[in-house]
């Protein structure tokens, strides 16, 4: 996915693979293992999409396409470790007819129109498995054999949140939690975020909301550069993100370094069956899964089932045996399907060591050699491709100060603030209490301030001068352009475009 920056804000230009996966998702009602098998039997998503379209009997664009697509499906089944039985082929034919019927309702095949349509005119982003922001834990779903990983993810907020922690903590529970469950959920989330861990939940009322709020509380107390972020996973299109009573919470997640994500196209209604499918994504994203309070028939236990199949580390908070709201957690502990949580402090022995959230640049550097990419996906996709003559990774060549300035420019644009030297300096000053900045006055030393008010006005003048100096250098080497005082980032070229 390529980010285009303009004076009017951000616009999202989808590369060929991401756009094809978005169209394929449009063909589905929910996750479909048959589609995953087809993708495994083709070179890329665009080839799979072309086969689906060409084999449509109403279009009749290719006489032999029906046999070709069935052969690709059988190859994909074999590569996935399953035998393409006659029953599986019949199921594929039935699914294919449904996909083709849905594909006929696509409003147009104009590429630019579809990019705007699928991203809600840039209000949502889309990432695919070849993107550096893709959380590779989702690929574990394909190891189950019968389960499909998401084809792509729609989101709002900061995509980097998805890769900000190598071992995220999932926290789930019932919607109808009592004060005991709500308090413990919040405490555990605060404790996880204080250690820099990403908190994953489902955005619902009750335990989910308490988990997200706990992570945000830690972020407000410790700063976005130190506390872990939070990601909410939804069962429908993001323009149907709910419940409405949590809309302010969702805004807080997106505006404070977190992300709202869904595997479904904008406009998709969050039906009951899609919540069960959503739970597999929460489980897959998590390394450790904590159930804080749940009934015997709670959807949180479905998430636990997925977690157990994925061999995630499951923990449950015990509760009063006389209260039905605790029966689900108590049963998990009794059946040895989860480890008992005796205290919040004990969780330090469960999850990995504390760490600051990994930045986008850290992840890009780690994946530069393609070690975390799927087999058969382009290693030079998105940010990993450099437009400079040297062919190196532009982000890794920047200094820490230049990276901080780039991040501050993007922060301004996300909030529709004109990115000028003054506004960038003010954002850097806000972050100065979270980590040291490479300025002439404080080079090599952490800044001791704790926010905007802690930085003296004289320091602000020095910071503006430092930003202006860095902007001049960055413009010379082609990282940015400055016109009438407004700063624009020069986009890196990435992804393939189909003419």
Short mmCIF file of C-alpha atoms in Angstrom, two decimals:
data_model
loop_
_atom_site.label_atom_id
_atom_site.label_comp_id
_atom_site.label_asym_id
_atom_site.label_seq_id
_atom_site.Cartn_x
_atom_site.Cartn_y
_atom_site.Cartn_z
CA UNK A 1 0.00 0.00 0.00
CA UNK A 2 1.40 3.38 -1.00
CA UNK A 3 0.79 6.54 0.98
CA UNK A 4 0.38 9.70 -1.09
CA UNK A 5 0.68 12.95 0.80
CA UNK A 6 -0.97 16.11 -0.50
CA UNK A 7 -1.80 19.51 0.92
CA UNK A 8 -5.41 18.41 1.37
CA UNK A 9 -4.36 15.49 3.58
CA UNK A 10 -3.72 11.79 3.01
CA UNK A 11 -4.99 9.75 0.08
CA UNK A 12 -4.51 6.01 -0.19
CA UNK A 13 -3.31 4.43 -3.42
CA UNK A 14 -3.66 0.65 -3.20
CA UNK A 15 -1.11 -1.52 -4.93
CA UNK A 16 -2.29 -4.27 -7.23
CA UNK A 17 -2.14 -7.10 -4.68
CA UNK A 18 -3.96 -5.14 -1.96
CA UNK A 19 -6.70 -3.94 -4.32
CA UNK A 20 -7.24 -7.48 -5.62
CA UNK A 21 -7.54 -8.80 -2.08
CA UNK A 22 -10.05 -6.06 -1.23
CA UNK A 23 -12.17 -7.04 -4.25
CA UNK A 24 -11.96 -10.73 -3.30
CA UNK A 25 -13.10 -9.85 0.22
CA UNK A 26 -16.03 -7.98 -1.34
CA UNK A 27 -17.03 -11.30 -2.94
CA UNK A 28 -17.25 -13.05 0.44
CA UNK A 29 -19.87 -12.97 3.18
CA UNK A 30 -17.27 -13.93 5.76
CA UNK A 31 -13.89 -15.68 5.90
CA UNK A 32 -13.80 -18.60 3.47
CA UNK A 33 -11.21 -21.38 3.44
CA UNK A 34 -12.14 -22.18 -0.16
CA UNK A 35 -10.91 -18.74 -1.22
CA UNK A 36 -7.70 -19.29 0.73
CA UNK A 37 -7.16 -22.59 -1.12
CA UNK A 38 -7.67 -20.83 -4.46
CA UNK A 39 -5.11 -18.18 -3.53
CA UNK A 40 -2.61 -20.89 -2.62
CA UNK A 41 -3.05 -22.36 -6.10
CA UNK A 42 -2.44 -19.11 -7.98
CA UNK A 43 0.53 -16.79 -8.33
CA UNK A 44 -1.15 -13.86 -6.61
CA UNK A 45 -4.52 -12.39 -5.70
CA UNK A 46 -4.94 -10.67 -9.07
CA UNK A 47 -4.62 -13.98 -10.92
CA UNK A 48 -7.26 -15.51 -8.61
CA UNK A 49 -9.57 -12.56 -9.24
CA UNK A 50 -9.05 -12.78 -12.99
CA UNK A 51 -9.91 -16.49 -12.97
CA UNK A 52 -13.09 -15.85 -10.99
CA UNK A 53 -14.18 -13.19 -13.46
CA UNK A 54 -13.17 -15.08 -16.61
CA UNK A 55 -14.96 -18.25 -15.49
CA UNK A 56 -18.26 -16.46 -14.92
CA UNK A 57 -20.74 -18.16 -17.31
CA UNK A 58 -22.65 -14.90 -17.78
CA UNK A 59 -19.56 -13.06 -18.99
CA UNK A 60 -18.13 -15.90 -21.13
CA UNK A 61 -14.76 -14.16 -21.44
CA UNK A 62 -12.79 -17.42 -21.60
CA UNK A 63 -14.09 -20.84 -22.65
CA UNK A 64 -11.59 -22.89 -20.64
CA UNK A 65 -11.44 -20.71 -17.54
CA UNK A 66 -13.78 -23.00 -15.57
CA UNK A 67 -11.35 -25.91 -15.77
CA UNK A 68 -8.36 -23.67 -15.08
CA UNK A 69 -9.83 -22.26 -11.89
CA UNK A 70 -10.78 -25.72 -10.62
CA UNK A 71 -7.24 -26.93 -11.30
CA UNK A 72 -5.88 -23.94 -9.36
CA UNK A 73 -8.18 -24.78 -6.46
CA UNK A 74 -7.03 -28.42 -6.41
CA UNK A 75 -3.38 -27.32 -6.50
CA UNK A 76 -4.06 -24.94 -3.62
CA UNK A 77 -5.75 -27.67 -1.57
CA UNK A 78 -2.73 -29.94 -2.12
CA UNK A 79 -0.30 -27.18 -1.14
CA UNK A 80 -2.39 -26.61 1.97
CA UNK A 81 -1.98 -30.26 2.91
CA UNK A 82 -5.51 -31.42 2.07
CA UNK A 83 -6.80 -33.82 -0.56
CA UNK A 84 -9.05 -32.19 -3.20
CA UNK A 85 -11.94 -34.63 -2.83
CA UNK A 86 -15.00 -34.59 -5.16
CA UNK A 87 -17.03 -33.14 -2.30
CA UNK A 88 -14.50 -30.32 -1.87
CA UNK A 89 -14.66 -29.55 -5.61
CA UNK A 90 -18.47 -29.45 -5.47
CA UNK A 91 -18.29 -27.06 -2.50
CA UNK A 92 -15.86 -24.90 -4.44
CA UNK A 93 -18.16 -24.74 -7.47
CA UNK A 94 -21.05 -23.63 -5.28
CA UNK A 95 -18.91 -20.98 -3.56
CA UNK A 96 -17.54 -19.82 -6.92
CA UNK A 97 -21.04 -19.16 -8.24
CA UNK A 98 -21.76 -17.03 -5.17
CA UNK A 99 -18.50 -15.08 -5.59
CA UNK A 100 -19.26 -14.43 -9.26
CA UNK A 101 -22.76 -13.24 -8.48
CA UNK A 102 -21.35 -10.84 -5.90
CA UNK A 103 -18.57 -9.69 -8.24
CA UNK A 104 -21.15 -8.61 -10.82
CA UNK A 105 -22.41 -6.01 -8.34
CA UNK A 106 -19.02 -4.29 -8.15
CA UNK A 107 -19.80 -0.68 -9.13
CA UNK A 108 -16.94 -0.36 -11.61
CA UNK A 109 -13.55 -1.76 -12.61
CA UNK A 110 -11.95 1.67 -12.72
CA UNK A 111 -8.87 1.39 -10.54
CA UNK A 112 -8.85 4.91 -9.10
CA UNK A 113 -12.54 4.77 -8.29
CA UNK A 114 -12.16 1.44 -6.49
CA UNK A 115 -9.21 2.70 -4.43
CA UNK A 116 -11.34 5.57 -3.17
CA UNK A 117 -14.41 3.38 -2.74
CA UNK A 118 -12.69 0.69 -0.68
CA UNK A 119 -10.85 3.20 1.52
CA UNK A 120 -13.89 5.47 2.06
CA UNK A 121 -12.06 8.22 0.19
CA UNK A 122 -8.95 7.81 2.32
CA UNK A 123 -10.70 7.68 5.70
CA UNK A 124 -9.65 4.04 6.10
CA UNK A 125 -6.44 2.25 5.19
CA UNK A 126 -6.01 -1.30 3.92
CA UNK A 127 -3.05 -3.58 4.53
CA UNK A 128 -2.29 -7.01 3.06
CA UNK A 129 0.12 -9.82 4.03
CA UNK A 130 2.99 -8.32 2.01
CA UNK A 131 2.83 -4.98 3.88
CA UNK A 132 5.35 -4.20 6.60
CA UNK A 133 2.48 -3.37 8.95
CA UNK A 134 0.90 -6.81 8.58
CA UNK A 135 0.82 -8.73 11.92
CA UNK A 136 2.41 -12.03 10.90
CA UNK A 137 0.69 -13.88 13.77
CA UNK A 138 -2.45 -13.87 11.63
CA UNK A 139 -0.71 -16.29 9.26
CA UNK A 140 -0.94 -18.94 12.01
CA UNK A 141 -4.64 -19.32 11.14
CA UNK A 142 -3.68 -21.02 7.87
CA UNK A 143 -1.83 -23.69 9.86
CA UNK A 144 -5.15 -25.00 11.21
CA UNK A 145 -5.99 -26.29 7.72
CA UNK A 146 -9.71 -25.54 7.91
CA UNK A 147 -9.46 -21.87 8.80
CA UNK A 148 -8.87 -18.87 6.57
CA UNK A 149 -6.68 -15.95 7.61
CA UNK A 150 -7.97 -12.53 6.58
CA UNK A 151 -7.29 -11.61 2.95
CA UNK A 152 -6.56 -8.05 4.08
CA UNK A 153 -7.41 -5.69 6.94
CA UNK A 154 -9.27 -2.39 6.88
CA UNK A 155 -8.35 0.04 9.61
CA UNK A 156 -8.29 3.54 11.03
CA UNK A 157 -5.79 5.01 13.43
CA UNK A 158 -2.12 4.04 13.34
CA UNK A 159 -1.26 0.91 11.33
CA UNK A 160 2.04 0.65 13.21
CA UNK A 161 0.10 -0.34 16.35
CA UNK A 162 -0.42 -3.81 14.86
CA UNK A 163 3.34 -4.47 14.88
CA UNK A 164 4.28 -2.39 17.93
CA UNK A 165 4.65 -5.46 20.17
CA UNK A 166 6.15 -8.86 19.28
CA UNK A 167 3.85 -10.72 21.72
CA UNK A 168 0.54 -8.85 22.17
CA UNK A 169 -1.82 -9.46 25.10
CA UNK A 170 -5.45 -10.26 24.27
CA UNK A 171 -7.97 -9.42 27.01
CA UNK A 172 -11.57 -10.60 26.61
CA UNK A 173 -14.66 -11.21 28.72
CA UNK A 174 -18.42 -10.85 28.84
CA UNK A 175 -20.36 -7.76 27.90
CA UNK A 176 -22.25 -7.94 31.20
CA UNK A 177 -19.27 -7.84 33.56
CA UNK A 178 -19.86 -6.65 37.11
CA UNK A 179 -17.69 -4.16 38.98
CA UNK A 180 -15.25 -6.92 40.02
CA UNK A 181 -14.72 -8.01 36.42
CA UNK A 182 -14.51 -4.46 35.11
CA UNK A 183 -11.94 -3.42 37.72
CA UNK A 184 -9.71 -6.46 37.15
CA UNK A 185 -9.94 -6.10 33.38
CA UNK A 186 -8.85 -2.49 33.61
CA UNK A 187 -6.04 -3.28 36.06
CA UNK A 188 -4.65 -6.07 33.88
CA UNK A 189 -4.79 -3.87 30.77
CA UNK A 190 -3.06 -1.00 32.57
CA UNK A 191 -0.38 -3.40 33.82
CA UNK A 192 0.17 -4.80 30.31
CA UNK A 193 0.33 -1.39 28.65
CA UNK A 194 2.69 -0.03 31.31
CA UNK A 195 5.11 -2.75 30.23
CA UNK A 196 4.81 -1.62 26.59
CA UNK A 197 2.64 -4.53 25.44
CA UNK A 198 -0.08 -4.16 22.82
CA UNK A 199 -3.58 -4.80 24.26
CA UNK A 200 -5.99 -6.49 21.83
CA UNK A 201 -9.75 -6.80 22.36
CA UNK A 202 -13.05 -6.63 20.53
CA UNK A 203 -14.41 -3.14 21.16
CA UNK A 204 -17.65 -4.42 22.74
CA UNK A 205 -19.30 -3.21 25.92
CA UNK A 206 -18.18 -4.63 29.25
CA UNK A 207 -14.80 -6.36 29.45
CA UNK A 208 -13.62 -5.30 25.96
CA UNK A 209 -14.26 -1.62 26.66
CA UNK A 210 -12.56 -1.89 30.06
CA UNK A 211 -9.47 -3.43 28.44
CA UNK A 212 -9.19 -0.65 25.86
CA UNK A 213 -9.75 2.05 28.49
CA UNK A 214 -7.08 0.53 30.72
CA UNK A 215 -4.54 0.68 27.89
CA UNK A 216 -5.50 4.30 27.16
CA UNK A 217 -5.17 5.16 30.87
CA UNK A 218 -1.61 3.81 30.83
CA UNK A 219 -0.84 5.76 27.67
CA UNK A 220 -2.09 9.01 29.21
CA UNK A 221 0.01 8.37 32.30
CA UNK A 222 3.23 7.24 30.60
CA UNK A 223 3.02 8.73 27.11
CA UNK A 224 2.59 7.22 23.65
CA UNK A 225 6.31 6.50 23.37
CA UNK A 226 6.43 4.34 26.51
CA UNK A 227 3.04 2.71 27.08
CA UNK A 228 1.68 -0.06 24.91
CA UNK A 229 -1.05 0.68 22.42
CA UNK A 230 -4.44 -0.97 21.95
CA UNK A 231 -6.20 -2.49 18.94
CA UNK A 232 -9.95 -3.14 18.63
CA UNK A 233 -11.13 -5.83 16.20
CA UNK A 234 -14.64 -5.51 14.75
CA UNK A 235 -17.13 -7.96 13.25
CA UNK A 236 -18.37 -5.66 10.48
CA UNK A 237 -17.23 -2.78 8.32
CA UNK A 238 -15.60 0.02 10.28
CA UNK A 239 -18.35 2.45 9.34
CA UNK A 240 -20.58 0.14 11.40
CA UNK A 241 -18.18 -0.01 14.36
CA UNK A 242 -20.20 -0.31 17.52
CA UNK A 243 -21.77 -0.14 19.95
CA UNK A 244 -22.51 3.55 19.57
CA UNK A 245 -22.06 4.10 23.30
CA UNK A 246 -18.35 3.33 22.76
CA UNK A 247 -17.85 5.77 19.88
CA UNK A 248 -15.88 8.16 22.07
CA UNK A 249 -13.68 5.25 23.15
CA UNK A 250 -13.05 4.31 19.53
CA UNK A 251 -12.04 7.88 18.74
CA UNK A 252 -9.65 7.79 21.68
CA UNK A 253 -8.04 4.56 20.44
CA UNK A 254 -7.51 5.92 16.92
CA UNK A 255 -6.21 9.29 18.13
CA UNK A 256 -3.75 7.87 20.66
CA UNK A 257 -1.62 5.55 18.57
CA UNK A 258 -4.01 2.59 18.52
CA UNK A 259 -6.00 1.11 15.68
CA UNK A 260 -9.53 -0.05 14.81
CA UNK A 261 -9.43 -3.00 12.38
CA UNK A 262 -11.75 -5.31 10.49
CA UNK A 263 -11.32 -7.99 7.85
CA UNK A 264 -14.58 -6.90 6.19
CA UNK A 265 -15.36 -4.23 3.61
CA UNK A 266 -16.92 -0.91 4.59
CA UNK A 267 -20.68 -1.25 4.75
CA UNK A 268 -20.65 -4.87 5.97
CA UNK A 269 -23.25 -5.37 8.71
CA UNK A 270 -21.87 -6.98 11.93
CA UNK A 271 -24.14 -10.02 12.01
CA UNK A 272 -23.95 -12.56 14.86
CA UNK A 273 -21.99 -15.17 12.86
CA UNK A 274 -19.35 -12.59 12.04
CA UNK A 275 -18.58 -12.04 15.73
CA UNK A 276 -17.49 -15.68 16.02
CA UNK A 277 -15.29 -15.22 12.96
CA UNK A 278 -13.92 -11.99 14.47
CA UNK A 279 -12.86 -13.90 17.60
CA UNK A 280 -10.32 -15.94 15.64
CA UNK A 281 -8.52 -12.71 14.70
CA UNK A 282 -8.33 -11.58 18.34
CA UNK A 283 -6.89 -14.98 19.30
CA UNK A 284 -4.44 -15.01 16.39
CA UNK A 285 -3.15 -11.50 17.12
CA UNK A 286 -2.51 -12.42 20.76
CA UNK A 287 0.41 -14.25 22.25
CA UNK A 288 -1.16 -14.33 25.71
CA UNK A 289 -4.95 -14.40 26.07
CA UNK A 290 -6.58 -13.40 29.37
CA UNK A 291 -10.27 -14.02 30.15
CA UNK A 292 -11.32 -11.77 33.01
CA UNK A 293 -14.99 -12.69 33.51
CA UNK A 294 -17.26 -14.85 31.39
CA UNK A 295 -20.42 -16.93 31.53
CA UNK A 296 -20.52 -20.51 30.29
CA UNK A 297 -21.99 -19.42 26.94
CA UNK A 298 -19.97 -16.23 26.57
CA UNK A 299 -18.43 -15.37 23.20
CA UNK A 300 -15.16 -14.92 25.08
CA UNK A 301 -14.98 -18.70 25.44
CA UNK A 302 -15.15 -18.99 21.65
CA UNK A 303 -12.06 -16.78 21.53
CA UNK A 304 -10.43 -19.14 24.05
CA UNK A 305 -11.23 -22.12 21.81
CA UNK A 306 -9.47 -20.40 18.93
CA UNK A 307 -6.58 -19.53 21.24
CA UNK A 308 -6.17 -23.14 22.32
CA UNK A 309 -6.16 -24.34 18.70
CA UNK A 310 -3.51 -21.75 17.91
CA UNK A 311 -1.52 -22.82 20.99
CA UNK A 312 -1.75 -19.41 22.62
CA UNK A 313 -1.05 -18.98 26.34
CA UNK A 314 -4.49 -18.86 28.02
CA UNK A 315 -5.18 -17.41 31.47
CA UNK A 316 -8.44 -16.91 33.36
CA UNK A 317 -9.43 -14.84 36.39
CA UNK A 318 -11.42 -16.88 38.96
CA UNK A 319 -14.58 -15.53 40.55
CA UNK A 320 -17.32 -16.17 43.09
CA UNK A 321 -18.74 -19.64 42.42
CA UNK A 322 -22.24 -18.47 43.37
CA UNK A 323 -22.37 -15.98 40.47
CA UNK A 324 -23.16 -17.28 36.94
CA UNK A 325 -21.04 -14.50 35.43
CA UNK A 326 -17.90 -16.25 36.71
CA UNK A 327 -18.80 -19.79 35.68
CA UNK A 328 -17.04 -19.67 32.33
CA UNK A 329 -13.67 -18.66 33.79
CA UNK A 330 -14.02 -21.10 36.68
CA UNK A 331 -14.76 -23.94 34.24
CA UNK A 332 -11.71 -23.08 32.11
CA UNK A 333 -9.52 -23.31 35.20
CA UNK A 334 -11.20 -26.53 36.39
CA UNK A 335 -10.69 -28.23 33.02
CA UNK A 336 -7.06 -27.06 32.84
CA UNK A 337 -7.79 -25.11 29.65
CA UNK A 338 -6.49 -21.93 31.26
CA UNK A 339 -3.98 -21.01 33.96
CA UNK A 340 -5.42 -19.30 37.02
CA UNK A 341 -4.63 -15.62 37.54
CA UNK A 342 -3.98 -15.16 41.25
CA UNK A 343 -2.99 -11.50 41.11
CA UNK A 344 -2.36 -8.77 38.56
CA UNK A 345 1.30 -8.60 39.60
CA UNK A 346 1.71 -12.30 38.76
CA UNK A 347 1.14 -11.47 35.10
CA UNK A 348 4.68 -10.11 34.92
CA UNK A 349 5.82 -13.75 34.96
CA UNK A 350 3.42 -14.59 32.13
CA UNK A 351 4.06 -12.12 29.35
CA UNK A 352 7.41 -11.19 27.89
CA UNK A 353 9.82 -8.61 29.27
CA UNK A 354 8.80 -4.92 29.37
CA UNK A 355 9.78 -2.91 26.30
CA UNK A 356 8.94 0.39 24.64
CA UNK A 357 6.50 0.00 21.73
CA UNK A 358 8.33 -0.83 18.53
CA UNK A 359 8.17 1.99 16.01
CA UNK A 360 7.29 1.58 12.37
CA UNK A 361 10.94 2.16 11.50
CA UNK A 362 12.03 -0.69 13.82
CA UNK A 363 9.66 -3.11 12.11
CA UNK A 364 10.65 -1.95 8.63
CA UNK A 365 14.31 -2.52 9.45
CA UNK A 366 13.60 -5.99 10.88
CA UNK A 367 11.67 -7.01 7.77
CA UNK A 368 14.04 -5.44 5.27
CA UNK A 369 15.53 -8.84 4.51
CA UNK A 370 12.07 -10.37 4.02
CA UNK A 371 12.43 -12.75 6.97
CA UNK A 372 8.93 -12.02 8.24
CA UNK A 373 7.23 -11.94 4.84
CA UNK A 374 5.07 -14.73 3.46
CA UNK A 375 6.65 -17.02 0.90
CA UNK A 376 5.79 -15.81 -2.57
CA UNK A 377 4.96 -12.23 -1.60
CA UNK A 378 7.02 -9.26 -2.78
CA UNK A 379 9.72 -8.36 -0.32
CA UNK A 380 10.09 -4.86 -1.71
CA UNK A 381 6.41 -3.93 -1.25
CA UNK A 382 5.31 -0.63 0.23
CA UNK A 383 7.84 1.24 2.37
CA UNK A 384 10.54 -1.39 1.83
CA UNK A 385 11.13 -0.21 -1.72
CA UNK A 386 13.31 2.86 -2.06
CA UNK A 387 13.15 5.33 -4.90
CA UNK A 388 16.69 6.55 -4.30
CA UNK A 389 19.45 5.58 -6.74
CA UNK A 390 21.28 3.67 -4.04
CA UNK A 391 18.37 1.25 -3.67
CA UNK A 392 18.68 1.17 0.11
CA UNK A 393 15.94 1.51 2.71
CA UNK A 394 15.29 5.24 3.02
CA UNK A 395 13.81 5.02 6.54
CA UNK A 396 16.83 3.17 7.91
CA UNK A 397 19.15 5.82 6.42
CA UNK A 398 17.46 8.66 8.29
CA UNK A 399 18.75 9.97 11.59
CA UNK A 400 16.65 9.62 14.73
CA UNK A 401 15.91 13.34 14.60
CA UNK A 402 14.72 13.11 10.98
CA UNK A 403 12.51 10.14 11.82
CA UNK A 404 10.97 12.07 14.70
CA UNK A 405 10.24 14.99 12.37
CA UNK A 406 8.65 12.69 9.76
CA UNK A 407 6.45 11.17 12.48
CA UNK A 408 5.46 14.64 13.69
CA UNK A 409 4.53 15.73 10.13
CA UNK A 410 2.30 12.66 9.75
CA UNK A 411 0.74 13.33 13.15
CA UNK A 412 -0.17 16.84 12.03
CA UNK A 413 -1.69 15.60 8.78
CA UNK A 414 -3.80 12.93 10.52
CA UNK A 415 -5.33 15.68 12.62
CA UNK A 416 -5.73 18.09 9.70
CA UNK A 417 -3.15 20.48 11.17
CA UNK A 418 -1.06 22.36 8.63
CA UNK A 419 2.45 20.84 8.90
CA UNK A 420 4.73 23.83 9.38
CA UNK A 421 8.02 24.17 11.23
CA UNK A 422 6.12 25.63 14.19
CA UNK A 423 3.47 22.88 14.39
CA UNK A 424 6.09 20.17 13.95
CA UNK A 425 8.22 21.69 16.71
CA UNK A 426 5.18 21.85 19.00
CA UNK A 427 4.48 18.16 18.41
CA UNK A 428 8.14 17.31 19.10
CA UNK A 429 7.95 19.36 22.28
CA UNK A 430 4.90 17.33 23.35
CA UNK A 431 6.90 14.14 22.89
CA UNK A 432 10.03 15.51 24.53
CA UNK A 433 9.03 14.12 27.91
CA UNK A 434 8.77 10.65 26.43
CA UNK A 435 12.21 10.27 24.83
CA UNK A 436 15.23 12.44 24.16
CA UNK A 437 15.47 14.46 20.95
CA UNK A 438 18.63 14.95 18.97
CA UNK A 439 18.90 18.72 19.21
CA UNK A 440 21.95 20.89 19.50
CA UNK A 441 21.13 21.77 23.11
CA UNK A 442 20.35 18.26 24.32
CA UNK A 443 22.21 15.95 21.95
CA UNK A 444 22.80 12.55 23.49
CA UNK A 445 20.86 13.39 26.65
CA UNK A 446 17.30 12.40 27.50
CA UNK A 447 14.95 15.34 27.97
CA UNK A 448 13.77 15.59 31.56
CA UNK A 449 10.47 17.40 30.84
CA UNK A 450 7.13 15.62 31.07
CA UNK A 451 5.07 17.36 28.44
CA UNK A 452 4.40 20.68 26.81
CA UNK A 453 4.30 22.69 30.00
CA UNK A 454 7.64 21.31 31.19
CA UNK A 455 9.59 22.76 28.22
CA UNK A 456 10.65 26.40 28.71
CA UNK A 457 9.89 28.96 26.00
CA UNK A 458 13.59 29.44 25.31
CA UNK A 459 13.86 25.71 24.63
CA UNK A 460 10.95 26.03 22.22
CA UNK A 461 12.79 28.69 20.18
CA UNK A 462 15.84 26.44 20.01
CA UNK A 463 13.67 23.51 18.93
CA UNK A 464 12.07 25.52 16.10
CA UNK A 465 15.55 26.52 14.92
CA UNK A 466 16.64 22.89 15.06
CA UNK A 467 13.57 21.80 13.07
CA UNK A 468 14.22 24.45 10.40
CA UNK A 469 17.82 23.28 10.09
CA UNK A 470 16.77 19.64 9.78
CA UNK A 471 14.05 20.50 7.24
CA UNK A 472 16.64 22.18 5.02
CA UNK A 473 18.80 19.04 5.07
CA UNK A 474 15.80 16.76 4.52
CA UNK A 475 14.66 18.81 1.53
CA UNK A 476 18.12 18.61 -0.01
CA UNK A 477 18.21 14.80 0.21
CA UNK A 478 14.67 14.46 -1.13
CA UNK A 479 12.77 13.40 1.99
CA UNK A 480 10.40 16.39 2.01
CA UNK A 481 9.34 19.45 0.07
CA UNK A 482 8.43 22.83 1.56
CA UNK A 483 6.12 25.22 -0.26
CA UNK A 484 4.75 28.41 1.29
CA UNK A 485 5.81 27.14 4.68
CA UNK A 486 3.83 23.86 4.39
CA UNK A 487 5.77 20.61 4.56
CA UNK A 488 5.00 17.57 2.39
CA UNK A 489 6.66 14.18 2.61
CA UNK A 490 8.03 12.87 -0.66
CA UNK A 491 6.39 9.43 -1.01
CA UNK A 492 8.49 6.35 -1.57
CA UNK A 493 7.54 4.25 -4.56
CA UNK A 494 6.12 0.85 -3.73
CA UNK A 495 3.78 -1.78 -5.05
CA UNK A 496 2.82 -2.44 -8.67
CA UNK A 497 0.13 -0.60 -10.54
CA UNK A 498 -1.94 -2.23 -13.24
CA UNK A 499 -2.37 0.06 -16.21
#
